[in-house]
Amino acid sequence: MMTASLPRLAVFDMDGTLIDSLPDLAACASRLLVHYSLPPITPDLVRPMIGDGVAVLVRRLLAHAGPAAAAIDPAEATTRYMADYTPHSTDLSRPFPGTETMLAGLRADGWRMAVCTNKPVAAARHILRVLDLEKWFVAVGGGDSFDTRKPDPRHLLDTIALAGGDPRRAIMTGDHHNDMAAAIGAHVPAIFARWGYGRPEMEAGATVGADSITEVTHLAGEIIPA
């Protein structure tokens, strides 16, 4: 089969790329800490903790709390965090401005789309459904969908396979070094989402950076022409 005859697939990270989820993640983080009689935390401190999955986020929250959190079981705290976060995950979270216009543009250009996130897949699907974004995606690869998760390239490759795509005709867009590392390892071009939560140095290895999500439609077409 000629490569050019294969459908193009645009894969997206979720938190900090498609969705501004920081307000809900931070609110849940504060409620968790307060439950353990620890001081609440501000969103600007939670921002750099996002991107490696819930368990890592909770461990970082407990580490931030210092010695007062030493006796807290991270596994129990993670379970408590998820039990609170899932029903509140769309209280304040919203798609970044221009997200639906970008997705509509990709679909009009013949792209298929998928999500590859370290967030548990049930939570990811719930958020996409409530925010009316699920209709755009042919597959969602969550942090518990496969045996691996980003930055392991197999997480991205398995998501591409789940979407019926081919790595030779796929791109990855994300705001974290995990997204870039997964794309590099999978030999998939990557767009770094500068509008997201990642630090500037996380753009290293990206094919190109975008200042706004509205640029993705054009950039994707330049990277993999129809």
Short mmCIF file of C-alpha atoms in Angstrom, two decimals:
data_model
loop_
_atom_site.label_atom_id
_atom_site.label_comp_id
_atom_site.label_asym_id
_atom_site.label_seq_id
_atom_site.Cartn_x
_atom_site.Cartn_y
_atom_site.Cartn_z
CA MET A 1 0.00 0.00 0.00
CA MET A 2 1.28 3.45 -0.86
CA THR A 3 1.89 5.52 2.28
CA ALA A 4 0.04 8.51 0.81
CA SER A 5 -3.13 6.41 0.51
CA LEU A 6 -3.26 5.83 4.27
CA PRO A 7 -5.54 8.10 6.33
CA ARG A 8 -3.83 10.85 8.30
CA LEU A 9 -4.20 10.68 12.09
CA ALA A 10 -3.80 13.60 14.50
CA VAL A 11 -3.18 12.45 18.07
CA PHE A 12 -3.60 14.86 20.97
CA ASP A 13 -2.60 14.96 24.60
CA MET A 14 -5.46 16.12 26.80
CA ASP A 15 -4.57 18.18 29.90
CA GLY A 16 -2.89 21.41 28.83
CA THR A 17 -3.36 20.63 25.14
CA LEU A 18 -7.04 20.19 24.31
CA ILE A 19 -8.43 21.13 27.71
CA ASP A 20 -7.56 23.74 30.31
CA SER A 21 -8.06 21.34 33.21
CA LEU A 22 -5.78 23.05 35.71
CA PRO A 23 -8.62 24.73 37.68
CA ASP A 24 -10.28 21.39 38.51
CA LEU A 25 -7.00 19.54 39.08
CA ALA A 26 -5.86 22.26 41.49
CA ALA A 27 -9.20 22.46 43.29
CA CYS A 28 -9.16 18.70 43.84
CA ALA A 29 -5.54 18.89 45.00
CA SER A 30 -6.45 21.47 47.63
CA ARG A 31 -9.41 19.42 48.84
CA LEU A 32 -7.16 16.38 49.19
CA LEU A 33 -4.57 18.27 51.20
CA VAL A 34 -7.20 19.88 53.43
CA HIS A 35 -8.69 16.42 54.09
CA TYR A 36 -5.33 15.46 55.58
CA SER A 37 -5.22 18.72 57.60
CA LEU A 38 -2.56 20.15 55.26
CA PRO A 39 -2.56 23.65 53.75
CA PRO A 40 -4.29 24.04 50.36
CA ILE A 41 -2.22 24.66 47.23
CA THR A 42 -2.45 27.30 44.50
CA PRO A 43 -2.93 26.47 40.79
CA ASP A 44 0.45 27.91 39.84
CA LEU A 45 2.14 25.32 42.06
CA VAL A 46 0.02 22.46 40.68
CA ARG A 47 0.72 23.38 37.04
CA PRO A 48 4.24 21.86 36.83
CA MET A 49 3.04 18.71 38.62
CA ILE A 50 0.67 17.78 35.74
CA GLY A 51 1.50 15.38 32.93
CA ASP A 52 2.70 12.13 34.49
CA GLY A 53 -0.60 10.68 35.64
CA VAL A 54 -2.64 10.90 38.82
CA ALA A 55 -0.41 8.78 41.06
CA VAL A 56 2.62 10.94 40.31
CA LEU A 57 0.60 14.12 40.79
CA VAL A 58 -0.51 12.95 44.24
CA ARG A 59 3.04 11.98 45.22
CA ARG A 60 4.18 15.44 44.18
CA LEU A 61 1.43 17.04 46.22
CA LEU A 62 2.47 15.07 49.30
CA ALA A 63 6.15 15.89 48.72
CA HIS A 64 5.22 19.57 48.45
CA ALA A 65 3.43 19.32 51.81
CA GLY A 66 6.69 18.21 53.41
CA PRO A 67 7.23 16.21 56.65
CA ALA A 68 3.61 16.74 57.73
CA ALA A 69 2.56 14.38 54.90
CA ALA A 70 5.16 11.70 55.60
CA ALA A 71 2.70 9.28 57.21
CA ILE A 72 0.13 9.50 54.41
CA ASP A 73 -0.18 6.42 52.18
CA PRO A 74 0.25 7.65 48.56
CA ALA A 75 -1.89 4.82 47.18
CA GLU A 76 -4.77 5.64 49.52
CA ALA A 77 -4.39 9.34 48.72
CA THR A 78 -4.45 8.59 44.98
CA THR A 79 -7.68 6.60 45.34
CA ARG A 80 -9.21 9.45 47.35
CA TYR A 81 -8.07 12.02 44.76
CA MET A 82 -9.65 10.11 41.87
CA ALA A 83 -12.88 9.50 43.78
CA ASP A 84 -13.18 13.27 44.27
CA TYR A 85 -11.81 14.38 40.90
CA THR A 86 -13.94 12.31 38.53
CA PRO A 87 -17.33 13.82 39.48
CA HIS A 88 -15.79 17.32 39.60
CA SER A 89 -13.51 17.05 36.56
CA THR A 90 -15.65 19.37 34.44
CA ASP A 91 -16.73 21.90 37.06
CA LEU A 92 -14.21 24.47 35.85
CA SER A 93 -12.34 22.78 32.98
CA ARG A 94 -12.98 23.97 29.44
CA PRO A 95 -11.50 23.36 25.99
CA PHE A 96 -8.87 25.92 25.08
CA PRO A 97 -10.34 28.70 22.90
CA GLY A 98 -10.33 27.61 19.26
CA THR A 99 -10.20 23.87 20.00
CA GLU A 100 -13.41 22.91 18.23
CA THR A 101 -12.63 25.13 15.24
CA MET A 102 -9.25 23.42 14.92
CA LEU A 103 -10.77 19.93 15.19
CA ALA A 104 -13.43 20.82 12.62
CA GLY A 105 -10.72 22.07 10.28
CA LEU A 106 -8.76 18.84 10.60
CA ARG A 107 -11.85 16.74 9.93
CA ALA A 108 -12.70 18.87 6.89
CA ASP A 109 -9.18 18.19 5.60
CA GLY A 110 -9.73 14.44 5.97
CA TRP A 111 -7.85 13.80 9.22
CA ARG A 112 -8.91 11.22 11.79
CA MET A 113 -8.25 12.19 15.42
CA ALA A 114 -7.39 10.40 18.66
CA VAL A 115 -6.43 11.22 22.25
CA CYS A 116 -3.36 9.82 24.01
CA THR A 117 -3.36 10.80 27.68
CA ASN A 118 -1.84 9.56 30.93
CA LYS A 119 -5.20 10.27 32.58
CA PRO A 120 -7.24 7.11 33.33
CA VAL A 121 -9.33 6.35 30.25
CA ALA A 122 -12.68 6.38 32.07
CA ALA A 123 -11.99 9.87 33.42
CA ALA A 124 -10.73 11.03 30.03
CA ARG A 125 -13.83 9.77 28.24
CA HIS A 126 -16.10 11.32 30.88
CA ILE A 127 -14.49 14.73 30.42
CA LEU A 128 -14.58 14.54 26.62
CA ARG A 129 -18.24 13.51 26.74
CA VAL A 130 -19.34 16.26 29.12
CA LEU A 131 -17.41 18.93 27.20
CA ASP A 132 -18.93 17.65 23.92
CA LEU A 133 -15.55 16.75 22.45
CA GLU A 134 -15.86 12.95 22.32
CA LYS A 135 -17.54 13.10 18.89
CA TRP A 136 -14.31 14.25 17.27
CA PHE A 137 -12.16 11.26 18.26
CA VAL A 138 -12.07 7.74 16.86
CA ALA A 139 -10.01 6.44 19.81
CA VAL A 140 -8.90 7.39 23.32
CA GLY A 141 -5.74 5.81 24.73
CA GLY A 142 -5.66 6.42 28.47
CA GLY A 143 -2.96 5.89 31.06
CA ASP A 144 -4.51 2.54 31.96
CA SER A 145 -5.54 1.44 28.46
CA PHE A 146 -2.32 -0.45 27.74
CA ASP A 147 0.69 -1.85 29.58
CA THR A 148 2.61 1.40 29.08
CA ARG A 149 2.04 5.12 29.28
CA LYS A 150 3.83 8.21 27.97
CA PRO A 151 6.77 8.83 27.68
CA ASP A 152 6.94 5.21 26.49
CA PRO A 153 6.44 5.37 22.71
CA ARG A 154 4.37 2.19 22.86
CA HIS A 155 1.56 4.17 24.48
CA LEU A 156 1.40 6.40 21.42
CA LEU A 157 1.87 3.50 18.99
CA ASP A 158 -0.90 1.50 20.68
CA THR A 159 -3.21 4.53 20.52
CA ILE A 160 -2.45 4.94 16.82
CA ALA A 161 -3.22 1.25 16.27
CA LEU A 162 -6.46 1.57 18.28
CA ALA A 163 -7.47 4.42 15.97
CA GLY A 164 -6.74 2.33 12.88
CA GLY A 165 -3.87 4.63 11.93
CA ASP A 166 -0.29 4.20 10.78
CA PRO A 167 2.70 5.90 12.50
CA ARG A 168 3.95 6.99 9.08
CA ARG A 169 0.83 9.13 8.64
CA ALA A 170 0.36 10.31 12.24
CA ILE A 171 1.35 13.38 14.25
CA MET A 172 1.36 14.01 18.01
CA THR A 173 0.43 17.32 19.65
CA GLY A 174 1.17 17.88 23.33
CA ASP A 175 2.49 20.32 25.92
CA HIS A 176 4.76 18.04 27.96
CA HIS A 177 8.14 16.38 27.52
CA ASN A 178 6.32 13.04 27.83
CA ASP A 179 4.46 13.82 24.62
CA MET A 180 7.64 14.79 22.79
CA ALA A 181 9.53 11.74 24.09
CA ALA A 182 6.74 9.37 23.07
CA ALA A 183 6.60 10.91 19.59
CA ILE A 184 10.37 10.81 19.13
CA GLY A 185 10.51 7.18 20.24
CA ALA A 186 7.65 6.27 17.91
CA HIS A 187 9.23 8.19 14.99
CA VAL A 188 6.11 10.35 14.78
CA PRO A 189 6.31 14.13 14.10
CA ALA A 190 5.38 16.26 17.10
CA ILE A 191 3.79 19.69 17.56
CA PHE A 192 4.62 21.28 20.92
CA ALA A 193 1.66 23.10 22.47
CA ARG A 194 3.20 26.32 23.78
CA TRP A 195 -0.22 27.41 25.05
CA GLY A 196 -0.25 24.55 27.59
CA TYR A 197 1.36 23.83 30.93
CA GLY A 198 4.80 22.64 29.85
CA ARG A 199 7.97 24.61 30.41
CA PRO A 200 9.73 26.04 27.32
CA GLU A 201 12.58 23.52 27.53
CA MET A 202 10.06 20.70 27.06
CA GLU A 203 9.78 21.69 23.40
CA ALA A 204 13.15 20.03 22.76
CA GLY A 205 12.82 17.43 20.02
CA ALA A 206 9.53 18.75 18.65
CA THR A 207 9.09 19.02 14.91
CA VAL A 208 7.53 22.46 15.39
CA GLY A 209 6.02 24.58 18.15
CA ALA A 210 2.64 26.30 18.06
CA ASP A 211 1.68 29.37 20.09
CA SER A 212 -2.05 28.74 19.67
CA ILE A 213 -4.17 25.65 19.16
CA THR A 214 -5.66 27.33 16.10
CA GLU A 215 -2.30 26.87 14.31
CA VAL A 216 -2.47 23.07 14.47
CA THR A 217 -4.68 22.56 11.40
CA HIS A 218 -2.23 24.41 9.15
CA LEU A 219 0.89 22.94 10.74
CA ALA A 220 -0.44 19.39 10.53
CA GLY A 221 -1.10 19.83 6.82
CA GLU A 222 2.43 21.10 6.29
CA ILE A 223 3.98 18.19 8.18
CA ILE A 224 1.91 15.49 6.44
CA PRO A 225 0.38 16.77 3.19
CA ALA A 226 -2.78 15.15 1.86
#
